[in-house]
Amino acid sequence: MILTVTLNTAVDLTYRIPALVPHASHRVTQVIERPGGKGLNVARVLGALGHETVVTGFAGGATGETLRALLARTTAEQPVHDALVPIEGATRRTVAVVDAATGDTTQLNEPGPVIAPAEWAAFTARYTRLLDGARAVALCGSLPPGIHVGAYAELVRLARGAGVPVLLDTSGEPLRRGIAARPDLIKPNADELALLTGSRDPHRATRDARRRGAHTVVTSLGPEGLLAATPEALWQAAPPAPVRGNPTGAGDSTVAALLAGLIDNTDWPTRLAHAVALSAATVLSPVAGEFDETAYETMLPRIRVSEARPTA
């Protein structure tokens, strides 16, 4: 099985409106509620692809109960299992406002609950048990209040000690600390990578991130696709044309594809083609954690993957 960790889970609300106008009242034409948080989105995509997945992290309060009920309902026909740790605080909510006129999305994220030391200890104990039997683990998203900034570094070291490949998808200081623990793969976007390395050149920054400790770095370039620095080569993968829609969760679908490629041991061009196609198909879906299957199958053979020429 694949283990995904979401320390800052959420209930995702998506509002569709005809057009977003500042300082105006809006009539919502559609409301969609889904279990959220990066690792849960990854797990749901993996489940849709047929991979057995276990989700862990925290869930608490009435929102946490809603989250678990939504997870059970949306994954009822998928091999996704709930191993979330209960907490006293209330799970957060996120709101995505989709402007139907432009296709743009405005995201509002609540802060997460404060995690007590005993709750963190309960989580790490469960995480350690779940590593036994895991084929890969993904550590995803922000840290809720109360958890120390080196938490992901600690979890990376536990996974490496158990011999489980680990993918880290976070940002800021948690990423800086986590990469020093030498994860097998990180997946920043261009802005997160620039903050980590100080370079706005994706080629230079991706290679620099490898030198900081990551075995492989896959950088999201938004509509331009992915740039991957592996020990063997530098690869670039791009869609045939930009797609418009709701980008929320597109990076999580990239993570899902990279994990699937890891456990299936496919070559890097194949992994990256699937990652770009799945990400684009997620943009075309109305909510995170889901993708347009027809678009995915149609786009996959059209993804351009080539060995990139490093910049000076």
mmCIF file of C-alpha atoms in Angstrom, residues 76-239:
data_model
loop_
_atom_site.group_PDB
_atom_site.id
_atom_site.type_symbol
_atom_site.label_atom_id
_atom_site.label_comp_id
_atom_site.label_asym_id
_atom_site.label_seq_id
_atom_site.Cartn_x
_atom_site.Cartn_y
_atom_site.Cartn_z
ATOM 1 C CA ALA A 76 -16.538 3.929 -0.976
ATOM 2 C CA GLU A 77 -15.593 2.156 -4.214
ATOM 3 C CA GLN A 78 -11.859 2.867 -3.957
ATOM 4 C CA PRO A 79 -9.064 1.111 -2.000
ATOM 5 C CA VAL A 80 -8.526 4.127 0.318
ATOM 6 C CA HIS A 81 -8.428 3.488 4.086
ATOM 7 C CA ASP A 82 -8.854 5.973 6.955
ATOM 8 C CA ALA A 83 -6.133 5.960 9.645
ATOM 9 C CA LEU A 84 -6.567 9.572 10.792
ATOM 10 C CA VAL A 85 -5.701 10.371 14.416
ATOM 11 C CA PRO A 86 -8.480 12.073 16.474
ATOM 12 C CA ILE A 87 -7.675 15.405 18.135
ATOM 13 C CA GLU A 88 -9.468 17.885 20.390
ATOM 14 C CA GLY A 89 -9.250 20.856 18.008
ATOM 15 C CA ALA A 90 -11.538 21.355 15.005
ATOM 16 C CA THR A 91 -10.362 20.482 11.506
ATOM 17 C CA ARG A 92 -10.156 23.554 9.259
ATOM 18 C CA ARG A 93 -12.141 24.389 6.120
ATOM 19 C CA THR A 94 -10.979 25.756 2.784
ATOM 20 C CA VAL A 95 -13.153 27.630 0.307
ATOM 21 C CA ALA A 96 -12.487 27.765 -3.447
ATOM 22 C CA VAL A 97 -14.533 30.319 -5.393
ATOM 23 C CA VAL A 98 -14.651 29.413 -9.080
ATOM 24 C CA ASP A 99 -15.441 32.260 -11.488
ATOM 25 C CA ALA A 100 -17.383 30.655 -14.348
ATOM 26 C CA ALA A 101 -16.777 33.642 -16.637
ATOM 27 C CA THR A 102 -12.978 33.430 -16.515
ATOM 28 C CA GLY A 103 -12.333 29.938 -15.121
ATOM 29 C CA ASP A 104 -10.155 31.493 -12.404
ATOM 30 C CA THR A 105 -10.270 30.284 -8.798
ATOM 31 C CA THR A 106 -9.904 32.292 -5.575
ATOM 32 C CA GLN A 107 -8.785 30.215 -2.576
ATOM 33 C CA LEU A 108 -9.502 30.964 1.116
ATOM 34 C CA ASN A 109 -7.721 28.742 3.655
ATOM 35 C CA GLU A 110 -8.519 28.692 7.365
ATOM 36 C CA PRO A 111 -5.699 28.038 9.861
ATOM 37 C CA GLY A 112 -5.466 24.536 11.237
ATOM 38 C CA PRO A 113 -6.146 23.422 14.823
ATOM 39 C CA VAL A 114 -3.441 23.536 17.481
ATOM 40 C CA ILE A 115 -1.898 20.079 17.911
ATOM 41 C CA ALA A 116 -1.002 19.118 21.490
ATOM 42 C CA PRO A 117 2.278 17.275 22.259
ATOM 43 C CA ALA A 118 0.341 14.131 23.247
ATOM 44 C CA GLU A 119 -1.529 14.218 19.920
ATOM 45 C CA TRP A 120 1.745 14.498 17.983
ATOM 46 C CA ALA A 121 3.140 11.552 19.968
ATOM 47 C CA ALA A 122 0.025 9.502 19.135
ATOM 48 C CA PHE A 123 0.427 10.360 15.466
ATOM 49 C CA THR A 124 4.126 9.433 15.270
ATOM 50 C CA ALA A 125 3.363 6.106 16.951
ATOM 51 C CA ARG A 126 0.656 5.352 14.388
ATOM 52 C CA TYR A 127 2.842 6.561 11.506
ATOM 53 C CA THR A 128 5.668 4.263 12.587
ATOM 54 C CA ARG A 129 3.280 1.282 12.638
ATOM 55 C CA LEU A 130 1.860 2.174 9.228
ATOM 56 C CA LEU A 131 5.333 2.310 7.678
ATOM 57 C CA ASP A 132 5.480 -1.452 8.195
ATOM 58 C CA GLY A 133 4.019 -2.719 4.928
ATOM 59 C CA ALA A 134 4.053 0.621 3.084
ATOM 60 C CA ARG A 135 5.643 0.621 -0.374
ATOM 61 C CA ALA A 136 5.991 4.421 -0.409
ATOM 62 C CA VAL A 137 4.967 7.396 1.716
ATOM 63 C CA ALA A 138 3.985 10.949 0.764
ATOM 64 C CA LEU A 139 4.305 13.788 3.308
ATOM 65 C CA CYS A 140 2.055 16.583 2.085
ATOM 66 C CA GLY A 141 1.022 20.120 2.907
ATOM 67 C CA SER A 142 1.417 22.681 5.638
ATOM 68 C CA LEU A 143 2.023 22.129 9.347
ATOM 69 C CA PRO A 144 -0.816 23.007 11.730
ATOM 70 C CA PRO A 145 -0.026 25.131 14.798
ATOM 71 C CA GLY A 146 1.677 23.308 17.639
ATOM 72 C CA ILE A 147 3.839 21.039 15.476
ATOM 73 C CA HIS A 148 7.558 21.834 15.394
ATOM 74 C CA VAL A 149 9.015 23.093 12.140
ATOM 75 C CA GLY A 150 11.294 20.067 11.817
ATOM 76 C CA ALA A 151 8.367 17.622 11.867
ATOM 77 C CA TYR A 152 8.746 16.556 8.249
ATOM 78 C CA ALA A 153 12.472 15.995 8.708
ATOM 79 C CA GLU A 154 11.601 13.682 11.606
ATOM 80 C CA LEU A 155 9.057 11.789 9.480
ATOM 81 C CA VAL A 156 11.487 11.521 6.551
ATOM 82 C CA ARG A 157 14.100 9.971 8.836
ATOM 83 C CA LEU A 158 11.571 7.484 10.234
ATOM 84 C CA ALA A 159 10.590 6.423 6.696
ATOM 85 C CA ARG A 160 14.206 6.084 5.601
ATOM 86 C CA GLY A 161 14.948 4.052 8.719
ATOM 87 C CA ALA A 162 12.113 1.696 7.759
ATOM 88 C CA GLY A 163 13.409 1.422 4.185
ATOM 89 C CA VAL A 164 10.321 3.128 2.704
ATOM 90 C CA PRO A 165 10.787 5.607 -0.189
ATOM 91 C CA VAL A 166 9.481 9.033 0.824
ATOM 92 C CA LEU A 167 8.129 11.966 -1.211
ATOM 93 C CA LEU A 168 7.994 15.389 0.459
ATOM 94 C CA ASP A 169 5.579 18.045 -0.813
ATOM 95 C CA THR A 170 5.620 21.130 1.404
ATOM 96 C CA SER A 171 7.129 24.615 1.381
ATOM 97 C CA GLY A 172 9.044 27.214 3.370
ATOM 98 C CA GLU A 173 11.031 26.267 6.448
ATOM 99 C CA PRO A 174 9.425 22.782 6.767
ATOM 100 C CA LEU A 175 10.759 22.045 3.263
ATOM 101 C CA ARG A 176 14.184 23.474 4.098
ATOM 102 C CA ARG A 177 14.424 21.294 7.211
ATOM 103 C CA GLY A 178 12.878 18.281 5.505
ATOM 104 C CA ILE A 179 15.192 18.260 2.498
ATOM 105 C CA ALA A 180 18.215 18.011 4.815
ATOM 106 C CA ALA A 181 16.855 14.607 5.948
ATOM 107 C CA ARG A 182 17.373 13.405 2.340
ATOM 108 C CA PRO A 183 13.920 12.459 1.006
ATOM 109 C CA ASP A 184 13.796 10.372 -2.143
ATOM 110 C CA LEU A 185 11.751 12.993 -3.970
ATOM 111 C CA ILE A 186 10.465 16.530 -3.464
ATOM 112 C CA LYS A 187 7.839 18.274 -5.615
ATOM 113 C CA PRO A 188 7.931 22.067 -5.157
ATOM 114 C CA ASN A 189 6.427 24.599 -7.512
ATOM 115 C CA ALA A 190 8.633 27.281 -9.038
ATOM 116 C CA ASP A 191 7.915 29.837 -6.290
ATOM 117 C CA GLU A 192 8.571 27.336 -3.484
ATOM 118 C CA LEU A 193 11.801 26.284 -5.173
ATOM 119 C CA ALA A 194 12.947 29.894 -5.552
ATOM 120 C CA LEU A 195 12.269 30.507 -1.853
ATOM 121 C CA LEU A 196 14.293 27.408 -0.976
ATOM 122 C CA THR A 197 17.308 28.087 -3.203
ATOM 123 C CA GLY A 198 17.253 31.841 -3.847
ATOM 124 C CA SER A 199 17.271 31.287 -7.623
ATOM 125 C CA ARG A 200 14.446 32.105 -10.060
ATOM 126 C CA ASP A 201 16.049 29.967 -12.781
ATOM 127 C CA PRO A 202 14.187 26.621 -12.496
ATOM 128 C CA HIS A 203 17.038 24.630 -14.034
ATOM 129 C CA ARG A 204 19.645 26.001 -11.644
ATOM 130 C CA ALA A 205 17.275 25.884 -8.649
ATOM 131 C CA THR A 206 16.217 22.289 -9.323
ATOM 132 C CA ARG A 207 19.831 21.121 -9.452
ATOM 133 C CA ASP A 208 20.637 23.142 -6.317
ATOM 134 C CA ALA A 209 17.763 21.471 -4.441
ATOM 135 C CA ARG A 210 19.283 18.090 -5.267
ATOM 136 C CA ARG A 211 22.586 19.203 -3.803
ATOM 137 C CA ARG A 212 20.762 20.198 -0.605
ATOM 138 C CA GLY A 213 19.682 16.614 0.005
ATOM 139 C CA ALA A 214 16.818 15.459 -2.230
ATOM 140 C CA HIS A 215 17.579 12.420 -4.371
ATOM 141 C CA THR A 216 15.232 13.688 -7.120
ATOM 142 C CA VAL A 217 13.485 17.035 -7.578
ATOM 143 C CA VAL A 218 10.359 17.452 -9.712
ATOM 144 C CA THR A 219 9.384 21.096 -10.096
ATOM 145 C CA SER A 220 5.935 22.217 -11.207
ATOM 146 C CA LEU A 221 6.135 24.990 -13.808
ATOM 147 C CA GLY A 222 2.366 25.556 -13.889
ATOM 148 C CA PRO A 223 0.921 25.499 -17.424
ATOM 149 C CA GLU A 224 4.411 24.789 -18.807
ATOM 150 C CA GLY A 225 4.534 21.340 -17.201
ATOM 151 C CA LEU A 226 7.271 19.763 -15.091
ATOM 152 C CA LEU A 227 11.048 19.905 -14.770
ATOM 153 C CA ALA A 228 12.707 16.876 -13.161
ATOM 154 C CA ALA A 229 16.294 16.598 -11.935
ATOM 155 C CA THR A 230 17.155 12.931 -11.370
ATOM 156 C CA PRO A 231 20.587 11.433 -10.665
ATOM 157 C CA GLU A 232 20.799 10.412 -14.321
ATOM 158 C CA ALA A 233 19.345 13.340 -16.284
ATOM 159 C CA LEU A 234 17.351 16.560 -16.385
ATOM 160 C CA TRP A 235 13.908 16.063 -17.957
ATOM 161 C CA GLN A 236 11.189 18.455 -19.076
ATOM 162 C CA ALA A 237 7.564 17.430 -19.710
ATOM 163 C CA ALA A 238 4.915 19.754 -21.131
ATOM 164 C CA PRO A 239 1.257 19.534 -22.170
#
